[in-house]
XYZ file of C-alpha atoms in Angstrom:
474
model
C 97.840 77.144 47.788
C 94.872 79.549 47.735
C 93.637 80.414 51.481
C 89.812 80.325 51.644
C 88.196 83.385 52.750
C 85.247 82.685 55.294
C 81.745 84.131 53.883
C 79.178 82.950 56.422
C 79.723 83.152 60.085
C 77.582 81.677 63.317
C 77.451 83.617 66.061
C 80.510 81.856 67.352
C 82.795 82.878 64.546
C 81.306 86.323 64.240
C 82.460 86.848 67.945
C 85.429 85.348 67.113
C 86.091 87.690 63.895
C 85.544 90.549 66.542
C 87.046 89.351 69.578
C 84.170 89.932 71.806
C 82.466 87.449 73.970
C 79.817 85.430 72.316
C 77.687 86.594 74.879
C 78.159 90.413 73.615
C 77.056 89.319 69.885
C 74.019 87.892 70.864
C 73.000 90.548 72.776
C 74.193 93.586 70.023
C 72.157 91.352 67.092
C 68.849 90.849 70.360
C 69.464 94.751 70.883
C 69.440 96.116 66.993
C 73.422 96.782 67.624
C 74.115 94.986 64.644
C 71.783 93.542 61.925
C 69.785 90.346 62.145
C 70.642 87.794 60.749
C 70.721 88.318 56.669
C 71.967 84.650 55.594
C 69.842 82.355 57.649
C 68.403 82.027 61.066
C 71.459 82.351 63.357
C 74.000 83.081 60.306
C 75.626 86.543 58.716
C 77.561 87.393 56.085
C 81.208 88.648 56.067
C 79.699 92.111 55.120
C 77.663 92.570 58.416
C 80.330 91.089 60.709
C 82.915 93.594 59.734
C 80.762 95.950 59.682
C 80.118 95.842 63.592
C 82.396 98.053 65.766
C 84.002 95.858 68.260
C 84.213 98.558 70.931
C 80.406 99.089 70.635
C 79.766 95.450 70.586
C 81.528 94.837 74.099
C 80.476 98.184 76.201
C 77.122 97.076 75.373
C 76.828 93.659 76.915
C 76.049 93.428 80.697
C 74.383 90.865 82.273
C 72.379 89.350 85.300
C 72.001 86.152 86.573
C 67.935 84.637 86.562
C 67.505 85.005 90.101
C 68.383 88.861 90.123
C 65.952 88.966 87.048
C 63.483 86.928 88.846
C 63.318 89.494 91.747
C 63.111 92.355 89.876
C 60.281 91.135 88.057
C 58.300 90.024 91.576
C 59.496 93.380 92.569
C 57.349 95.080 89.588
C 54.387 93.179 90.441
C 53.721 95.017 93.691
C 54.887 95.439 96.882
C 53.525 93.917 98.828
C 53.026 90.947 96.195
C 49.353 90.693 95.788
C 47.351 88.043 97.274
C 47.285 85.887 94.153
C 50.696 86.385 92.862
C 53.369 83.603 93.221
C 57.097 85.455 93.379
C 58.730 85.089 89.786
C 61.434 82.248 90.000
C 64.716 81.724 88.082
C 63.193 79.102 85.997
C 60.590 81.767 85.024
C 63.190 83.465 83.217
C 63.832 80.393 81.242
C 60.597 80.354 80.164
C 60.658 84.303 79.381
C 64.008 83.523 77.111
C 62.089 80.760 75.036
C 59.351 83.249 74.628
C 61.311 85.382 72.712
C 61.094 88.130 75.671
C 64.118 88.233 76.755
C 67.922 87.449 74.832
C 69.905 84.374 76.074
C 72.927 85.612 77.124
C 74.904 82.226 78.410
C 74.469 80.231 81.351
C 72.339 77.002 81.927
C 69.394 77.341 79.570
C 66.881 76.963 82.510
C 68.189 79.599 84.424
C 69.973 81.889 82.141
C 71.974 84.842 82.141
C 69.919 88.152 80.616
C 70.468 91.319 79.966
C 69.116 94.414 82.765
C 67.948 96.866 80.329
C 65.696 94.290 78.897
C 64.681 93.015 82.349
C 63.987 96.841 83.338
C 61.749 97.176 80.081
C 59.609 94.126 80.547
C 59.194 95.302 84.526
C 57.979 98.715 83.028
C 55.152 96.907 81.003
C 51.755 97.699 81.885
C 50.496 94.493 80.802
C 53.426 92.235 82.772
C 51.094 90.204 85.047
C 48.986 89.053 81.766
C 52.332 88.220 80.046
C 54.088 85.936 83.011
C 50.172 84.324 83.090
C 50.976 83.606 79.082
C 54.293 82.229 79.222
C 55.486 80.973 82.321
C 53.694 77.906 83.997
C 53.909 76.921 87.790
C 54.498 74.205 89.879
C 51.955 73.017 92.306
C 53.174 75.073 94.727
C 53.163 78.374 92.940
C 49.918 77.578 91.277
C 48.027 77.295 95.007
C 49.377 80.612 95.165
C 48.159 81.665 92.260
C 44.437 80.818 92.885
C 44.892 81.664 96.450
C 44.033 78.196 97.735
C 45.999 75.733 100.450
C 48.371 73.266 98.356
C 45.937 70.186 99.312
C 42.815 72.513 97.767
C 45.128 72.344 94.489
C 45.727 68.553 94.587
C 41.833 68.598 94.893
C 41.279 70.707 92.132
C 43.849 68.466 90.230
C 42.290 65.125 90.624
C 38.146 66.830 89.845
C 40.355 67.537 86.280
C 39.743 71.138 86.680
C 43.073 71.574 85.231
C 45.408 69.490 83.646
C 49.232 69.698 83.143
C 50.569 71.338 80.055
C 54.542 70.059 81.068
C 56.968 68.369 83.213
C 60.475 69.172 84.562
C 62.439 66.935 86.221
C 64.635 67.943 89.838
C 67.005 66.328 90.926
C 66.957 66.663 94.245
C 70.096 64.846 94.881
C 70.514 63.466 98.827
C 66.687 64.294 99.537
C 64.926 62.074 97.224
C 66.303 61.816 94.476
C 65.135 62.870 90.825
C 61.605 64.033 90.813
C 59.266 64.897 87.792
C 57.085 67.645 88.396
C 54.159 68.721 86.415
C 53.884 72.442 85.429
C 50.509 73.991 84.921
C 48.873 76.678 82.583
C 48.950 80.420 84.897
C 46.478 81.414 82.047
C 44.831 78.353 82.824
C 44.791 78.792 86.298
C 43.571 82.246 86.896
C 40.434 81.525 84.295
C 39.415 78.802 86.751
C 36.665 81.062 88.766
C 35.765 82.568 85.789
C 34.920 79.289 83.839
C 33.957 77.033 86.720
C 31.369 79.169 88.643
C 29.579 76.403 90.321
C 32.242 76.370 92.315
C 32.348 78.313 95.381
C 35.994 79.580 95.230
C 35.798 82.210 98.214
C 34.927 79.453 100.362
C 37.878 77.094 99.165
C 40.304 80.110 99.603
C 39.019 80.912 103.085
C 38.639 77.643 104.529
C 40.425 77.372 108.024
C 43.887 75.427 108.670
C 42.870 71.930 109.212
C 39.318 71.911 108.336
C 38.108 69.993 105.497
C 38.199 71.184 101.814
C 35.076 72.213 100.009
C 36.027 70.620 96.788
C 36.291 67.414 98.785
C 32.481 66.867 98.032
C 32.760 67.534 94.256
C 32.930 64.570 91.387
C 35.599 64.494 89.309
C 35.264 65.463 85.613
C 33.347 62.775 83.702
C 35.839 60.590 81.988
C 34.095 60.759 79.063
C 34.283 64.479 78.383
C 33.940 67.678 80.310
C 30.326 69.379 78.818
C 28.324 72.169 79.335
C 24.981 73.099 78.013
C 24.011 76.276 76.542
C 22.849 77.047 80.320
C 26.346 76.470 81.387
C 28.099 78.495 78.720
C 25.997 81.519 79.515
C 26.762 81.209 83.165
C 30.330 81.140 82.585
C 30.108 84.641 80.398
C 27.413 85.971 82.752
C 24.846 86.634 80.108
C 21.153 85.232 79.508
C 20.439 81.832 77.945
C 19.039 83.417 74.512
C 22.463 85.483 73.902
C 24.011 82.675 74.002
C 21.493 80.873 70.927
C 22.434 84.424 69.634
C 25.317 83.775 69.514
C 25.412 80.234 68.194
C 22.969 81.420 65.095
C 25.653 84.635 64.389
C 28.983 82.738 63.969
C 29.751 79.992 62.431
C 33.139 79.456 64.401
C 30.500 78.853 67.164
C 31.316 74.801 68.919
C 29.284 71.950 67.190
C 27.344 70.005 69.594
C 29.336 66.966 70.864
C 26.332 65.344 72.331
C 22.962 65.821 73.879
C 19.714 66.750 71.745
C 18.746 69.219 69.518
C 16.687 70.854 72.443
C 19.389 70.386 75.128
C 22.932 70.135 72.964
C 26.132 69.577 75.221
C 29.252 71.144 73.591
C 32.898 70.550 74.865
C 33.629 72.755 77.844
C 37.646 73.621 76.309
C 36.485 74.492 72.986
C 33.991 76.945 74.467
C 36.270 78.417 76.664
C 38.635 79.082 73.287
C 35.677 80.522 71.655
C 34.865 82.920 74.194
C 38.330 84.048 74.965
C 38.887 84.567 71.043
C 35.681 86.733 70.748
C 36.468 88.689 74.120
C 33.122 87.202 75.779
C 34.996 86.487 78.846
C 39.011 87.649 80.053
C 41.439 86.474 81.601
C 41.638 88.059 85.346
C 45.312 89.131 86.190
C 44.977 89.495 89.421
C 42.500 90.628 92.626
C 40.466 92.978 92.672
C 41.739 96.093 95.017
C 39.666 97.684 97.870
C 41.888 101.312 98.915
C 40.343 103.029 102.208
C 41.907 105.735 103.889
C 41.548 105.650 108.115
C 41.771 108.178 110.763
C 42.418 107.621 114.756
C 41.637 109.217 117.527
C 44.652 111.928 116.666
C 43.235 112.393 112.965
C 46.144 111.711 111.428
C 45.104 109.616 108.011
C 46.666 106.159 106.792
C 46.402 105.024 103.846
C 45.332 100.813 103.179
C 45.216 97.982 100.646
C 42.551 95.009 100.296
C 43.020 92.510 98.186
C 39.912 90.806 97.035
C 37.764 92.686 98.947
C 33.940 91.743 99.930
C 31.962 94.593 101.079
C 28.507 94.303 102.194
C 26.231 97.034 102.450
C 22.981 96.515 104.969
C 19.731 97.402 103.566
C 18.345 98.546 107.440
C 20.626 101.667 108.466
C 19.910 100.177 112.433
C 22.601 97.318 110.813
C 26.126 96.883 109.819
C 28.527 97.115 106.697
C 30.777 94.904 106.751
C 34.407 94.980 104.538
C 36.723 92.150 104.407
C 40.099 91.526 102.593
C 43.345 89.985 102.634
C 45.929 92.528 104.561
C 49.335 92.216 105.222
C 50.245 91.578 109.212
C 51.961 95.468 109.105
C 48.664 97.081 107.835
C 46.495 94.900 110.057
C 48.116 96.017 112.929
C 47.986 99.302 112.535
C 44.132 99.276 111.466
C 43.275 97.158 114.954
C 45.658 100.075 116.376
C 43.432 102.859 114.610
C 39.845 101.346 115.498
C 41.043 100.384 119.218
C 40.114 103.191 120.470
C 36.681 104.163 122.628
C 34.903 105.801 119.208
C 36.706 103.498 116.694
C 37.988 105.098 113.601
C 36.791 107.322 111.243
C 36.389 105.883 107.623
C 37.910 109.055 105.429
C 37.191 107.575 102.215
C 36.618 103.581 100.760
C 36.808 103.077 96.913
C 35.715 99.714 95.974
C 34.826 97.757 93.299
C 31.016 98.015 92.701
C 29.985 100.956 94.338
C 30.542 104.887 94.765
C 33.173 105.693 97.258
C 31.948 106.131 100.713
C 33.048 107.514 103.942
C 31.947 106.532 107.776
C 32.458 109.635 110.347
C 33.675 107.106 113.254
C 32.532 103.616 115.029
C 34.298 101.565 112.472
C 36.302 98.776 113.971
C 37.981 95.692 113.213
C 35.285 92.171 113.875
C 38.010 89.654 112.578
C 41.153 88.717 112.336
C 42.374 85.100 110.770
C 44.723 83.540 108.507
C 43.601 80.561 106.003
C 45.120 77.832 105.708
C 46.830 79.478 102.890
C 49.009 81.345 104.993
C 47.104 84.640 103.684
C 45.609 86.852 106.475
C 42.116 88.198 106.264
C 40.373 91.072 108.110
C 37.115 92.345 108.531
C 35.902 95.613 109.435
C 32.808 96.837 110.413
C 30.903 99.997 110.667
C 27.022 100.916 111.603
C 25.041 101.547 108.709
C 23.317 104.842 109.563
C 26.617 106.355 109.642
C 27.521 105.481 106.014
C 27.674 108.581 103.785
C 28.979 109.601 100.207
C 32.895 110.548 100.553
C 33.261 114.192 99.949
C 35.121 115.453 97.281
C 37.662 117.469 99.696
C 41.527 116.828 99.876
C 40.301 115.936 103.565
C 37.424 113.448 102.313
C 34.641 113.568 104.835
C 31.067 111.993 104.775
C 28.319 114.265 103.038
C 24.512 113.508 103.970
C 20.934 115.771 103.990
C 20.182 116.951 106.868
C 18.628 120.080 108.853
C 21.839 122.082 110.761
C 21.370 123.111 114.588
C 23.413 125.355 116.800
C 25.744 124.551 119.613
C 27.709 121.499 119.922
C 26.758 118.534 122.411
C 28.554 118.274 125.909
C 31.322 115.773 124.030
C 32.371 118.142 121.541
C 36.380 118.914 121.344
C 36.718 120.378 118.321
C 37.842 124.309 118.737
C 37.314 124.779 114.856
C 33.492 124.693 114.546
C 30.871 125.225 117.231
C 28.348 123.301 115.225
C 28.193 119.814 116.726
C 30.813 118.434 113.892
C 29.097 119.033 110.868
C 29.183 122.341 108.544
C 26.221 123.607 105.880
C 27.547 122.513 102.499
C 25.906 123.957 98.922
C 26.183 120.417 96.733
C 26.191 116.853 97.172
C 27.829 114.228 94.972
C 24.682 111.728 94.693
C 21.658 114.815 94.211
C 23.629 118.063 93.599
C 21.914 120.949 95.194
C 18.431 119.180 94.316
C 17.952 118.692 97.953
C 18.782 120.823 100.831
C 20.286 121.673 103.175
C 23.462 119.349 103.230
C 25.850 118.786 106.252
C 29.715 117.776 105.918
C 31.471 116.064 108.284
C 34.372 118.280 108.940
C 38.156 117.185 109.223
C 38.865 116.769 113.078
C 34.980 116.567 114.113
C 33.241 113.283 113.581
C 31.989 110.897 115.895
C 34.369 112.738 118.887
C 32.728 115.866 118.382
C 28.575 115.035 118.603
C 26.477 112.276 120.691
C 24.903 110.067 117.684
C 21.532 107.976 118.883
C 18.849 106.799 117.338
C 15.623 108.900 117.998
C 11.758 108.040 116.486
C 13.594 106.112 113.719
C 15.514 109.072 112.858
C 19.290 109.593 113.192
C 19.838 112.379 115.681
C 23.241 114.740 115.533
C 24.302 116.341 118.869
C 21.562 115.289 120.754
C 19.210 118.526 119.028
C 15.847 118.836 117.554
C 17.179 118.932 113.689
C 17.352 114.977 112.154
C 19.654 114.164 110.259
C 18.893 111.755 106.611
C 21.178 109.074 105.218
C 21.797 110.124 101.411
């Protein structure tokens, strides 16, 4: 009796042939150890199994279960996690594995076993946050994280049909209920919501106050018999002008047929214009907050370095006013900002770089006006500052305030600084908003500031040191 001699193999059998886990095969033909698969989709031939070097086969596989993945993957996000960034679960991975991101290494399909150095590669991507947003959706928990809004804000923006499921899972959550099916939700989906719905006012819903009523509470639900927008809408959503959007629609021919309305006023299908402007890179997808970074001095000058997520800065017009500069903080940094701008001249503002303007610097009186945590959980704080202080940031390693002004001798009777006797502020040759097209310039010198000179308000003109020469906001 002829023995048959085995030509194809699964990965079972090839593991088998080689005496290695199955676990180290998948991961040698995931890593480009071996060959892929030359027969068929999971199948080799004899020549590429015994080709494989058993050895190499096994020292290669090591693995980790989907929570450790999970947390190193949160961990790559930021630390601390920004404000609109759920923490990457165990399931997550799952989804990451079916995505073809990551190899399947054994272990419960929904929470599976991968491999570090893949887990280490994916944490290294730039794009990461845009690629958990793609693949991975969220429960209703993790997706009023994600828009930075109290879990009954989300069941709000549920039932308006703002957002719809796009899958289920079911949890069994054995003596405490039972077996549960929850719906999953789009991240992509999610985080597009302020962009494509901009009659809403989201920094309202995701500031609202613990127990006070929800601002979506007022709005109707989606019309049952379509969501629509007009060609007022769509150019709304990608912050453009009415006629670039008939541009637009006259250009490409991919451009959304009219599902109702007139030929004046046509209404096309709010999803399908979303898709078109995504496709054609009209609008994008946000990842995340935006990022507010300010640098603050005490009353000992030492400098600290801050975050602000999703910050709102307001600039007065009247330099008798106030800026203002709120964010979401975390309780450390909070309390070491009240801590800096506690004391009798406040702090001093080295440098703020901000979305939507140049950075800026404040030479002291800037203090913390509020302190309060959303119903979210998330804390926000605002600081404030008087507007005829404001200046351009200086350029220095030391940062400073630059500003025009007319220098004067001799410091006022509050001056402690031993390295200038000039009232806190030194000649400089350039400034970063005129160049050396107006003179003279003063700089705010490291240790001076507010502590060293007697700032009033004099005729409508901002006096330094209490002498004759005034001193002009930039």
């Amino acid at each position: 009796m002829v023995r048959s001699v085995r030509e194809v193999f699964d990965e079972a059998e090839a593991a088998g042939r080689l005496r290695v886990p199955v676990a180290a095969w998948r991961w040698a033909t995931g890593s480009g150890l071996v060959p892929a698969a030359d027969i068929g989709p999971g199948r080799w031939s004899r020549a590429v199994v015994e080709a494989a070097d058993p050895e190499a086969v096994r020292a290669a596989l090591r693995g980790i279960e989907a929570g450790v993945a999970a947390d190193r993957l949160t961990q790559a996000l930021g630390v601390p996690l920004p404000i609109l960034r759920p923490r990457v679960t165990a399931s997550g991975i799952g989804h990451l594995v079916k995505a073809g991101l990551l190899v399947y290494l054994g272990g419960e399909p929904q929470f599976p076993v991968v491999h570090p150095d893949q887990v280490a590669a994916l944490c290294r991507r730039r794009d990461l946050p845009a690629v958990l947003d793609r693949y991975v959706p969220l429960g209703p928990d993790q997706a009023a994280v994600r828009l930075g809004v109290r879990r009954t804000d989300w069941d709000q923006v549920v039932r308006l049909g703002l957002v719809s499921p796009v899958a289920t899972v079911t949890v069994d959550y054995k003596h405490h209920g039972g077996v549960t099916v929850v719906p999953l939700f789009s991240a992509q989906e999610i985080a597009l919501l302020e962009v494509v719905r901009p009659s809403v006012d989201w920094r309202a819903v995701r500031t609202v106050r613990a127990g006070r009523r929800s601002p979506l509470a007022g709005l109707d639900p989606v019309a049952s018999g379509g969501d629509r927008v007009l060609l007022a809408g769509v150019a709304r959503i990608a912050r453009v002008g009415r006629a670039a959007v008939v541009n637009w629609r006259r250009r490409h021919d991919d451009f959304p047929h009219p599902v109702a309305g007139t030929g004046v006023h046509p209404q096309f299908d709010h999803s399908a214009v979303v898709a078109w402007l995504l496709a054609h890179d009209k609008i994008e997808v946000p990842t995340g907050p935006t990022i507010a970074t300010l640098v603050l001095a005490g009353a000992g000058g030492a400098s600290h370095r801050f975050r602000l997520d999703d910050p709102w800065l307001t600039l007065a017009d009247d330099a008798a006013g106030e800026d203002t500069l709120s964010g979401w903080s975390t309780d450390t940094d909070a309390d070491t900002m009240a801590a800096l701008a506690g004391a009798e001249f406040g702090a001093v503002l080295r440098q703020l770089t901000a979305p939507g303007t140049g950075p800026l610097a404040v030479p002291g009186e800037v203090r913390v006006i509020d302190r309060f945590r959303s119903g979210s959980g998330g804390l926000r704080l605002t600081l404030a500052w008087p507007a005829g202080l404001r200046g351009t940031a200086g350029s220095g390693p030391a940062g400073g305030v630059v500003r025009h002004g007319v220098a004067y001798a001799g410091p006022g009777e509050a001056c402690v600084c031993a390295r200038h006797d000039c009232g806190g502020v030194v000649p400089v040759s350039w400034c970063p908003e005129h160049g050396n097209a107006v003179e003279p310039v003063l700089e705010w010198h490291p240790g001076g500031g507010i502590r060293c000179t007697d700032l009033s308000l004099a005729g409508g003109r901002r006096v330094v040191g209490g002498g004759e020469g005034a001193q002009r906001d930039v």
